[in-house]
mmCIF file of C-alpha atoms in Angstrom:
data_model
loop_
_atom_site.group_PDB
_atom_site.id
_atom_site.type_symbol
_atom_site.label_atom_id
_atom_site.label_comp_id
_atom_site.label_asym_id
_atom_site.label_seq_id
_atom_site.Cartn_x
_atom_site.Cartn_y
_atom_site.Cartn_z
ATOM 1 C CA MET A 1 -9.800 2.701 -3.930
ATOM 2 C CA LEU A 2 -11.769 1.404 -0.932
ATOM 3 C CA PRO A 3 -12.596 -1.974 -2.546
ATOM 4 C CA ILE A 4 -8.921 -2.508 -3.381
ATOM 5 C CA LEU A 5 -7.875 -1.775 0.202
ATOM 6 C CA ALA A 6 -10.655 -3.994 1.542
ATOM 7 C CA CYS A 7 -9.584 -6.827 -0.752
ATOM 8 C CA GLY A 8 -5.969 -6.419 0.361
ATOM 9 C CA ALA A 9 -7.021 -6.521 4.013
ATOM 10 C CA GLY A 10 -9.055 -9.654 3.312
ATOM 11 C CA ILE A 11 -6.081 -11.322 1.632
ATOM 12 C CA TYR A 12 -3.870 -10.500 4.628
ATOM 13 C CA VAL A 13 -6.450 -11.883 7.063
ATOM 14 C CA GLY A 14 -6.898 -14.990 4.895
ATOM 15 C CA LEU A 15 -3.176 -15.672 4.833
ATOM 16 C CA HIS A 16 -2.470 -15.142 8.509
ATOM 17 C CA PHE A 17 -5.659 -15.722 10.521
ATOM 18 C CA ASN A 18 -8.658 -18.028 10.782
ATOM 19 C CA ILE A 19 -12.316 -17.376 10.016
ATOM 20 C CA LEU A 20 -12.980 -15.864 13.441
ATOM 21 C CA ALA A 21 -10.776 -12.900 12.540
ATOM 22 C CA LEU A 22 -12.933 -12.025 9.518
ATOM 23 C CA LEU A 23 -16.136 -11.425 11.456
ATOM 24 C CA PRO A 24 -14.806 -8.722 13.826
ATOM 25 C CA LEU A 25 -12.976 -7.058 10.943
ATOM 26 C CA SER A 26 -16.187 -6.861 8.927
ATOM 27 C CA VAL A 27 -18.306 -5.681 11.851
ATOM 28 C CA LEU A 28 -15.812 -3.043 12.985
ATOM 29 C CA GLY A 29 -15.252 -1.772 9.458
ATOM 30 C CA ALA A 30 -18.958 -1.552 8.719
ATOM 31 C CA GLY A 31 -19.669 0.069 12.069
ATOM 32 C CA ALA A 32 -16.956 2.668 11.585
ATOM 33 C CA TYR A 33 -18.253 3.555 8.140
ATOM 34 C CA ILE A 34 -21.881 3.793 9.274
ATOM 35 C CA VAL A 35 -20.967 6.016 12.231
ATOM 36 C CA SER A 36 -18.850 8.196 9.951
ATOM 37 C CA ALA A 37 -21.672 8.507 7.414
ATOM 38 C CA TRP A 38 -24.181 9.265 10.159
ATOM 39 C CA ALA A 39 -21.895 11.951 11.615
ATOM 40 C CA ASN A 40 -21.692 13.568 8.167
ATOM 41 C CA GLY A 41 -25.482 13.754 7.948
ATOM 42 C CA GLN A 42 -26.252 10.829 5.627
ATOM 43 C CA ASP A 43 -29.232 8.565 6.183
ATOM 44 C CA LEU A 44 -28.740 5.214 7.861
ATOM 45 C CA LEU A 45 -30.062 3.270 4.858
ATOM 46 C CA ASP A 46 -27.661 5.055 2.507
ATOM 47 C CA GLY A 47 -24.782 4.085 4.766
ATOM 48 C CA LEU A 48 -25.909 0.453 4.857
ATOM 49 C CA ALA A 49 -26.163 0.302 1.073
ATOM 50 C CA VAL A 50 -22.632 1.616 0.606
ATOM 51 C CA VAL A 51 -21.171 -0.737 3.252
ATOM 52 C CA ALA A 52 -22.158 -3.826 1.260
ATOM 53 C CA LEU A 53 -19.373 -3.428 -1.318
ATOM 54 C CA PRO A 54 -16.431 -3.299 1.149
ATOM 55 C CA ILE A 55 -17.823 -6.234 3.132
ATOM 56 C CA VAL A 56 -18.123 -8.323 -0.030
ATOM 57 C CA THR A 57 -14.617 -7.379 -1.171
ATOM 58 C CA ILE A 58 -13.165 -8.247 2.246
ATOM 59 C CA GLN A 59 -14.751 -11.687 1.959
ATOM 60 C CA VAL A 60 -13.488 -12.128 -1.614
ATOM 61 C CA GLY A 61 -9.999 -11.158 -0.484
ATOM 62 C CA TYR A 62 -10.258 -13.575 2.435
ATOM 63 C CA PHE A 63 -11.201 -16.356 0.041
ATOM 64 C CA LEU A 64 -8.236 -15.481 -2.193
ATOM 65 C CA GLY A 65 -5.972 -15.522 0.850
ATOM 66 C CA LEU A 66 -7.254 -18.940 1.891
ATOM 67 C CA THR A 67 -6.790 -20.428 -1.561
ATOM 68 C CA THR A 68 -3.254 -19.081 -1.889
ATOM 69 C CA ARG A 69 -2.196 -20.007 1.654
ATOM 70 C CA PRO A 70 -0.458 -23.314 0.698
ATOM 71 C CA ALA A 71 1.533 -21.653 -2.095
ATOM 72 C CA TYR A 72 2.411 -18.750 0.212
ATOM 73 C CA LEU A 73 3.637 -21.087 2.957
ATOM 74 C CA GLN A 74 5.674 -23.095 0.464
ATOM 75 C CA LEU A 75 7.281 -19.911 -0.856
ATOM 76 C CA ARG A 76 8.079 -18.773 2.689
ATOM 77 C CA THR A 77 9.725 -22.070 3.523
ATOM 78 C CA ARG A 78 11.797 -21.987 0.331
ATOM 79 C CA LEU A 79 13.009 -18.475 1.042
ATOM 80 C CA ASN A 80 13.912 -19.272 4.649
ATOM 81 C CA ILE A 81 16.004 -22.360 3.817
ATOM 82 C CA ARG A 82 19.565 -22.012 5.029
ATOM 83 C CA HIS A 83 22.433 -24.263 4.149
ATOM 84 C CA SER A 84 23.515 -26.615 6.850
ATOM 85 C CA GLU A 85 26.912 -25.831 8.313
ATOM 86 C CA ARG A 86 27.431 -29.349 9.620
ATOM 87 C CA VAL A 87 30.457 -31.156 8.314
#
């Protein structure tokens, strides 16, 4: 479930933000997970090993978001077209 959520977050970031938004998202997410694992009594190395999968899936989702950005923007413009009321 976590990789799916991470991929969805990466897609959202890829569609709406630039590359500088991906770095803080990855660092904050990894830091939160490591602190949570450490608070539950796990070793630091175990926490680092498990963090690799969500970071990779966030980056894959970001790449998917970047590659679908032109199609997404075209779809948004088509849906927001209103008929002109000029005579």
